[in-house]
């Protein structure tokens, strides 16, 4: 049964057996004679001995389960699903993504019917997914990227070093540094609009003025004095990182960070210009003059 989805009735029977064994544990032994197999089984599952005998007889004769055992599927309200059924629906969605399948209302409806969990319309499936925390929105793989093995491993290493520093006999003060940008006259990302194109700003209209790149460092006491760097952006790219390079960053490190009054633990992100290869490995695209400089 490994990897199989269990319906609501299976969950109920499993809990019944678990509770029965817990009672036996509290009793320091069986509640009934171990030879009374059918009686113990019916009590554990909380079903009648008659029902149990029908199932056993059907198994011995290789017959399908008695029709009397098949109960009508309960019609759950979309906002009142059992926790176990909600968990199962989540597992179905996660398994589909793990198998690189597309998750839609139609595929979910079919999956729930195939597993005999729920029969519902597309609008009902939509309400259920919304109620258990799923939203239909633009795909973003950032969360998955953050949990890749090498990223998670780097995060663990960072946290260990950070904690080791905090727990040391003489911890270094922690200094955070980062970059951001600001327009000369500020910027407004939202505005009141209707469906008419007359309410949308011209795409080529620039009312925010010149953009400036800001580098700064700070600790628990605030910004480090005299450690800021502000310069006008040259690139018109929407990504302000295009205006930064290793040369600007290294110049700031040498000129501004000496304002730190004591040895510090500096924490920064993994932006491309925060690290660079000092001696690049030659490649087939290198020219003769570049290769000669290596000697």
GROMACS .gro file of C-alpha atoms in nm:
model
  295
    1UNK     CA    1   0.000   0.000   0.000
    2UNK     CA    2   0.303   0.227   0.001
    3UNK     CA    3   0.239   0.543  -0.202
    4UNK     CA    4  -0.136   0.473  -0.225
    5UNK     CA    5  -0.395   0.736  -0.136
    6UNK     CA    6  -0.636   0.632   0.139
    7UNK     CA    7  -0.993   0.756   0.144
    8UNK     CA    8  -1.173   0.897   0.447
    9UNK     CA    9  -1.310   0.559   0.559
   10UNK     CA   10  -0.961   0.404   0.553
   11UNK     CA   11  -0.832   0.686   0.773
   12UNK     CA   12  -1.115   0.621   1.018
   13UNK     CA   13  -1.039   0.246   1.037
   14UNK     CA   14  -0.668   0.312   1.088
   15UNK     CA   15  -0.742   0.544   1.378
   16UNK     CA   16  -0.976   0.284   1.529
   17UNK     CA   17  -0.702   0.019   1.522
   18UNK     CA   18  -0.451   0.266   1.666
   19UNK     CA   19  -0.681   0.354   1.955
   20UNK     CA   20  -0.745  -0.016   2.022
   21UNK     CA   21  -0.373  -0.088   2.049
   22UNK     CA   22  -0.333   0.215   2.278
   23UNK     CA   23  -0.598   0.066   2.507
   24UNK     CA   24  -0.412  -0.265   2.508
   25UNK     CA   25  -0.093  -0.081   2.598
   26UNK     CA   26  -0.266   0.088   2.891
   27UNK     CA   27  -0.404  -0.253   2.992
   28UNK     CA   28  -0.053  -0.407   2.980
   29UNK     CA   29  -0.190  -0.686   2.761
   30UNK     CA   30  -0.472  -0.794   2.529
   31UNK     CA   31  -0.824  -0.679   2.612
   32UNK     CA   32  -0.960  -1.014   2.492
   33UNK     CA   33  -0.829  -1.366   2.458
   34UNK     CA   34  -0.581  -1.369   2.168
   35UNK     CA   35  -0.760  -1.674   2.026
   36UNK     CA   36  -1.080  -1.471   1.977
   37UNK     CA   37  -0.948  -1.334   1.648
   38UNK     CA   38  -1.275  -1.222   1.492
   39UNK     CA   39  -1.401  -1.059   1.812
   40UNK     CA   40  -1.074  -0.871   1.861
   41UNK     CA   41  -1.070  -0.760   1.496
   42UNK     CA   42  -1.430  -0.631   1.505
   43UNK     CA   43  -1.362  -0.442   1.827
   44UNK     CA   44  -1.041  -0.290   1.690
   45UNK     CA   45  -1.205  -0.178   1.364
   46UNK     CA   46  -1.535  -0.091   1.536
   47UNK     CA   47  -1.737  -0.295   1.289
   48UNK     CA   48  -1.979  -0.578   1.355
   49UNK     CA   49  -1.867  -0.944   1.360
   50UNK     CA   50  -2.127  -1.012   1.092
   51UNK     CA   51  -1.971  -0.758   0.858
   52UNK     CA   52  -1.627  -0.901   0.929
   53UNK     CA   53  -1.745  -1.254   0.847
   54UNK     CA   54  -1.889  -1.135   0.513
   55UNK     CA   55  -1.555  -0.981   0.420
   56UNK     CA   56  -1.363  -1.295   0.523
   57UNK     CA   57  -1.598  -1.524   0.328
   58UNK     CA   58  -1.573  -1.302   0.019
   59UNK     CA   59  -1.193  -1.314   0.041
   60UNK     CA   60  -1.187  -1.694   0.074
   61UNK     CA   61  -1.415  -1.735  -0.230
   62UNK     CA   62  -1.242  -1.459  -0.433
   63UNK     CA   63  -1.569  -1.268  -0.457
   64UNK     CA   64  -1.608  -0.889  -0.470
   65UNK     CA   65  -1.693  -0.714  -0.144
   66UNK     CA   66  -2.059  -0.743  -0.041
   67UNK     CA   67  -2.273  -0.461  -0.172
   68UNK     CA   68  -2.400  -0.393   0.178
   69UNK     CA   69  -2.054  -0.263   0.266
   70UNK     CA   70  -2.061   0.009   0.004
   71UNK     CA   71  -2.194   0.329   0.158
   72UNK     CA   72  -2.301   0.636  -0.043
   73UNK     CA   73  -2.019   0.886  -0.076
   74UNK     CA   74  -2.072   1.173   0.162
   75UNK     CA   75  -2.124   1.513   0.001
   76UNK     CA   76  -1.887   1.742   0.184
   77UNK     CA   77  -1.937   2.115   0.196
   78UNK     CA   78  -1.653   2.305   0.029
   79UNK     CA   79  -1.575   2.494   0.350
   80UNK     CA   80  -1.612   2.195   0.582
   81UNK     CA   81  -1.382   1.925   0.444
   82UNK     CA   82  -1.223   1.686   0.696
   83UNK     CA   83  -0.857   1.762   0.768
   84UNK     CA   84  -0.754   1.420   0.634
   85UNK     CA   85  -0.926   1.486   0.300
   86UNK     CA   86  -0.764   1.831   0.276
   87UNK     CA   87  -0.425   1.669   0.340
   88UNK     CA   88  -0.492   1.409   0.069
   89UNK     CA   89  -0.586   1.678  -0.186
   90UNK     CA   90  -0.262   1.861  -0.110
   91UNK     CA   91  -0.065   1.538  -0.155
   92UNK     CA   92  -0.229   1.483  -0.495
   93UNK     CA   93  -0.127   1.832  -0.609
   94UNK     CA   94   0.229   1.796  -0.476
   95UNK     CA   95   0.269   1.456  -0.642
   96UNK     CA   96   0.149   1.595  -0.976
   97UNK     CA   97   0.408   1.873  -0.959
   98UNK     CA   98   0.675   1.619  -0.858
   99UNK     CA   99   0.584   1.417  -1.168
  100UNK     CA  100   0.594   1.738  -1.379
  101UNK     CA  101   0.223   1.725  -1.458
  102UNK     CA  102  -0.003   2.024  -1.513
  103UNK     CA  103  -0.248   2.093  -1.232
  104UNK     CA  104  -0.584   2.227  -1.352
  105UNK     CA  105  -0.939   2.208  -1.223
  106UNK     CA  106  -1.012   1.932  -1.477
  107UNK     CA  107  -0.709   1.721  -1.384
  108UNK     CA  108  -0.783   1.762  -1.013
  109UNK     CA  109  -1.149   1.669  -1.060
  110UNK     CA  110  -1.047   1.357  -1.252
  111UNK     CA  111  -0.785   1.261  -0.992
  112UNK     CA  112  -1.032   1.295  -0.704
  113UNK     CA  113  -1.290   1.085  -0.889
  114UNK     CA  114  -1.035   0.818  -0.984
  115UNK     CA  115  -0.931   0.781  -0.620
  116UNK     CA  116  -1.298   0.776  -0.514
  117UNK     CA  117  -1.244   1.071  -0.283
  118UNK     CA  118  -1.484   1.330  -0.416
  119UNK     CA  119  -1.720   1.397  -0.705
  120UNK     CA  120  -1.755   1.768  -0.767
  121UNK     CA  121  -1.790   2.029  -1.039
  122UNK     CA  122  -1.511   2.260  -1.156
  123UNK     CA  123  -1.643   2.559  -0.955
  124UNK     CA  124  -1.660   2.339  -0.643
  125UNK     CA  125  -1.304   2.215  -0.697
  126UNK     CA  126  -1.196   2.578  -0.734
  127UNK     CA  127  -1.360   2.671  -0.403
  128UNK     CA  128  -1.199   2.374  -0.229
  129UNK     CA  129  -0.851   2.462  -0.354
  130UNK     CA  130  -0.895   2.823  -0.246
  131UNK     CA  131  -1.019   2.717   0.097
  132UNK     CA  132  -0.714   2.497   0.162
  133UNK     CA  133  -0.472   2.773   0.064
  134UNK     CA  134  -0.412   2.734  -0.311
  135UNK     CA  135  -0.445   3.032  -0.546
  136UNK     CA  136  -0.447   3.038  -0.924
  137UNK     CA  137  -0.168   3.284  -1.006
  138UNK     CA  138   0.139   3.334  -1.219
  139UNK     CA  139   0.401   3.063  -1.173
  140UNK     CA  140   0.706   3.162  -0.967
  141UNK     CA  141   0.984   2.909  -0.914
  142UNK     CA  142   1.171   3.121  -0.659
  143UNK     CA  143   1.057   2.907  -0.365
  144UNK     CA  144   1.172   2.590  -0.542
  145UNK     CA  145   1.508   2.749  -0.626
  146UNK     CA  146   1.558   2.847  -0.261
  147UNK     CA  147   1.526   2.482  -0.162
  148UNK     CA  148   1.773   2.340  -0.415
  149UNK     CA  149   2.040   2.129  -0.246
  150UNK     CA  150   2.333   2.366  -0.303
  151UNK     CA  151   2.129   2.672  -0.197
  152UNK     CA  152   1.994   2.503   0.116
  153UNK     CA  153   2.344   2.377   0.200
  154UNK     CA  154   2.491   2.728   0.163
  155UNK     CA  155   2.214   2.863   0.387
  156UNK     CA  156   2.294   2.606   0.656
  157UNK     CA  157   2.665   2.690   0.640
  158UNK     CA  158   2.592   3.060   0.673
  159UNK     CA  159   2.365   3.008   0.974
  160UNK     CA  160   2.624   2.789   1.144
  161UNK     CA  161   2.897   3.050   1.100
  162UNK     CA  162   2.661   3.323   1.216
  163UNK     CA  163   2.562   3.130   1.530
  164UNK     CA  164   2.926   3.032   1.598
  165UNK     CA  165   3.021   3.399   1.590
  166UNK     CA  166   2.735   3.498   1.822
  167UNK     CA  167   2.826   3.220   2.069
  168UNK     CA  168   3.201   3.287   2.067
  169UNK     CA  169   3.377   3.444   2.365
  170UNK     CA  170   3.453   3.756   2.161
  171UNK     CA  171   3.190   3.784   1.885
  172UNK     CA  172   3.255   4.022   1.598
  173UNK     CA  173   2.991   4.293   1.544
  174UNK     CA  174   2.770   4.206   1.247
  175UNK     CA  175   2.753   4.455   0.958
  176UNK     CA  176   2.504   4.416   0.673
  177UNK     CA  177   2.560   4.578   0.335
  178UNK     CA  178   2.335   4.602   0.031
  179UNK     CA  179   2.240   4.813  -0.268
  180UNK     CA  180   1.915   4.976  -0.375
  181UNK     CA  181   1.796   5.258  -0.600
  182UNK     CA  182   1.582   5.570  -0.580
  183UNK     CA  183   1.446   5.820  -0.832
  184UNK     CA  184   1.525   6.187  -0.796
  185UNK     CA  185   1.155   6.278  -0.757
  186UNK     CA  186   1.036   5.951  -0.604
  187UNK     CA  187   0.832   5.682  -0.778
  188UNK     CA  188   0.470   5.572  -0.773
  189UNK     CA  189   0.401   5.207  -0.859
  190UNK     CA  190   0.021   5.219  -0.826
  191UNK     CA  191  -0.242   5.460  -0.954
  192UNK     CA  192  -0.619   5.482  -0.988
  193UNK     CA  193  -0.720   5.330  -1.321
  194UNK     CA  194  -1.026   5.210  -1.503
  195UNK     CA  195  -1.055   4.994  -1.816
  196UNK     CA  196  -0.983   5.290  -2.045
  197UNK     CA  197  -0.629   5.334  -2.188
  198UNK     CA  198  -0.669   5.705  -2.103
  199UNK     CA  199  -0.602   5.624  -1.738
  200UNK     CA  200  -0.268   5.452  -1.805
  201UNK     CA  201   0.058   5.648  -1.806
  202UNK     CA  202   0.250   5.656  -2.132
  203UNK     CA  203   0.509   5.379  -2.131
  204UNK     CA  204   0.776   5.623  -2.248
  205UNK     CA  205   0.676   5.890  -1.998
  206UNK     CA  206   0.942   5.943  -1.734
  207UNK     CA  207   0.830   6.170  -1.453
  208UNK     CA  208   1.044   6.021  -1.181
  209UNK     CA  209   1.366   6.193  -1.280
  210UNK     CA  210   1.714   6.045  -1.277
  211UNK     CA  211   1.777   5.718  -1.100
  212UNK     CA  212   2.049   5.690  -0.837
  213UNK     CA  213   2.217   5.376  -0.704
  214UNK     CA  214   2.278   5.365  -0.329
  215UNK     CA  215   2.525   5.145  -0.142
  216UNK     CA  216   2.532   5.146   0.236
  217UNK     CA  217   2.626   4.937   0.537
  218UNK     CA  218   2.469   4.916   0.879
  219UNK     CA  219   2.464   4.727   1.206
  220UNK     CA  220   2.240   4.707   1.513
  221UNK     CA  221   2.317   5.071   1.590
  222UNK     CA  222   2.211   5.202   1.248
  223UNK     CA  223   2.402   5.302   0.934
  224UNK     CA  224   2.781   5.312   0.947
  225UNK     CA  225   2.890   5.675   0.939
  226UNK     CA  226   3.051   5.794   0.612
  227UNK     CA  227   3.008   5.453   0.444
  228UNK     CA  228   2.743   5.543   0.185
  229UNK     CA  229   2.798   5.561  -0.189
  230UNK     CA  230   2.548   5.728  -0.422
  231UNK     CA  231   2.594   5.764  -0.795
  232UNK     CA  232   2.373   5.831  -1.096
  233UNK     CA  233   2.266   5.530  -1.301
  234UNK     CA  234   2.375   5.516  -1.663
  235UNK     CA  235   2.179   5.213  -1.777
  236UNK     CA  236   1.809   5.248  -1.856
  237UNK     CA  237   1.747   4.885  -1.767
  238UNK     CA  238   1.467   4.811  -1.519
  239UNK     CA  239   1.715   4.606  -1.316
  240UNK     CA  240   1.932   4.840  -1.109
  241UNK     CA  241   2.197   4.566  -1.084
  242UNK     CA  242   2.290   4.647  -1.445
  243UNK     CA  243   2.435   4.975  -1.317
  244UNK     CA  244   2.671   4.804  -1.073
  245UNK     CA  245   2.991   4.617  -1.147
  246UNK     CA  246   3.281   4.466  -0.954
  247UNK     CA  247   3.498   4.777  -1.005
  248UNK     CA  248   3.243   5.011  -0.840
  249UNK     CA  249   3.184   4.767  -0.558
  250UNK     CA  250   3.554   4.709  -0.488
  251UNK     CA  251   3.620   5.083  -0.493
  252UNK     CA  252   3.347   5.133  -0.235
  253UNK     CA  253   3.490   4.855  -0.017
  254UNK     CA  254   3.835   5.016  -0.020
  255UNK     CA  255   3.725   5.378   0.021
  256UNK     CA  256   3.419   5.362   0.245
  257UNK     CA  257   3.432   5.051   0.463
  258UNK     CA  258   3.756   5.155   0.640
  259UNK     CA  259   3.516   5.377   0.837
  260UNK     CA  260   3.434   5.069   1.046
  261UNK     CA  261   3.569   5.137   1.394
  262UNK     CA  262   3.652   4.771   1.470
  263UNK     CA  263   3.693   4.431   1.301
  264UNK     CA  264   3.349   4.319   1.188
  265UNK     CA  265   3.164   4.027   1.034
  266UNK     CA  266   3.031   4.159   0.700
  267UNK     CA  267   2.721   3.994   0.555
  268UNK     CA  268   2.613   4.050   0.194
  269UNK     CA  269   2.413   3.867  -0.070
  270UNK     CA  270   2.543   3.677  -0.371
  271UNK     CA  271   2.510   3.949  -0.636
  272UNK     CA  272   2.735   3.886  -0.937
  273UNK     CA  273   2.953   4.191  -0.868
  274UNK     CA  274   3.016   4.087  -0.506
  275UNK     CA  275   3.267   3.830  -0.628
  276UNK     CA  276   3.477   3.784  -0.939
  277UNK     CA  277   3.752   3.560  -1.069
  278UNK     CA  278   4.090   3.732  -1.035
  279UNK     CA  279   4.266   3.500  -1.281
  280UNK     CA  280   4.028   3.364  -1.541
  281UNK     CA  281   4.085   3.021  -1.692
  282UNK     CA  282   4.175   3.043  -2.065
  283UNK     CA  283   3.917   2.925  -2.316
  284UNK     CA  284   3.908   2.852  -2.689
  285UNK     CA  285   3.771   3.204  -2.753
  286UNK     CA  286   4.084   3.374  -2.613
  287UNK     CA  287   4.311   3.557  -2.856
  288UNK     CA  288   4.682   3.495  -2.895
  289UNK     CA  289   4.772   3.819  -2.715
  290UNK     CA  290   4.560   3.721  -2.415
  291UNK     CA  291   4.725   3.380  -2.392
  292UNK     CA  292   5.074   3.533  -2.414
  293UNK     CA  293   5.001   3.749  -2.109
  294UNK     CA  294   4.977   3.432  -1.899
  295UNK     CA  295   5.352   3.372  -1.940
   0.00000   0.00000   0.00000
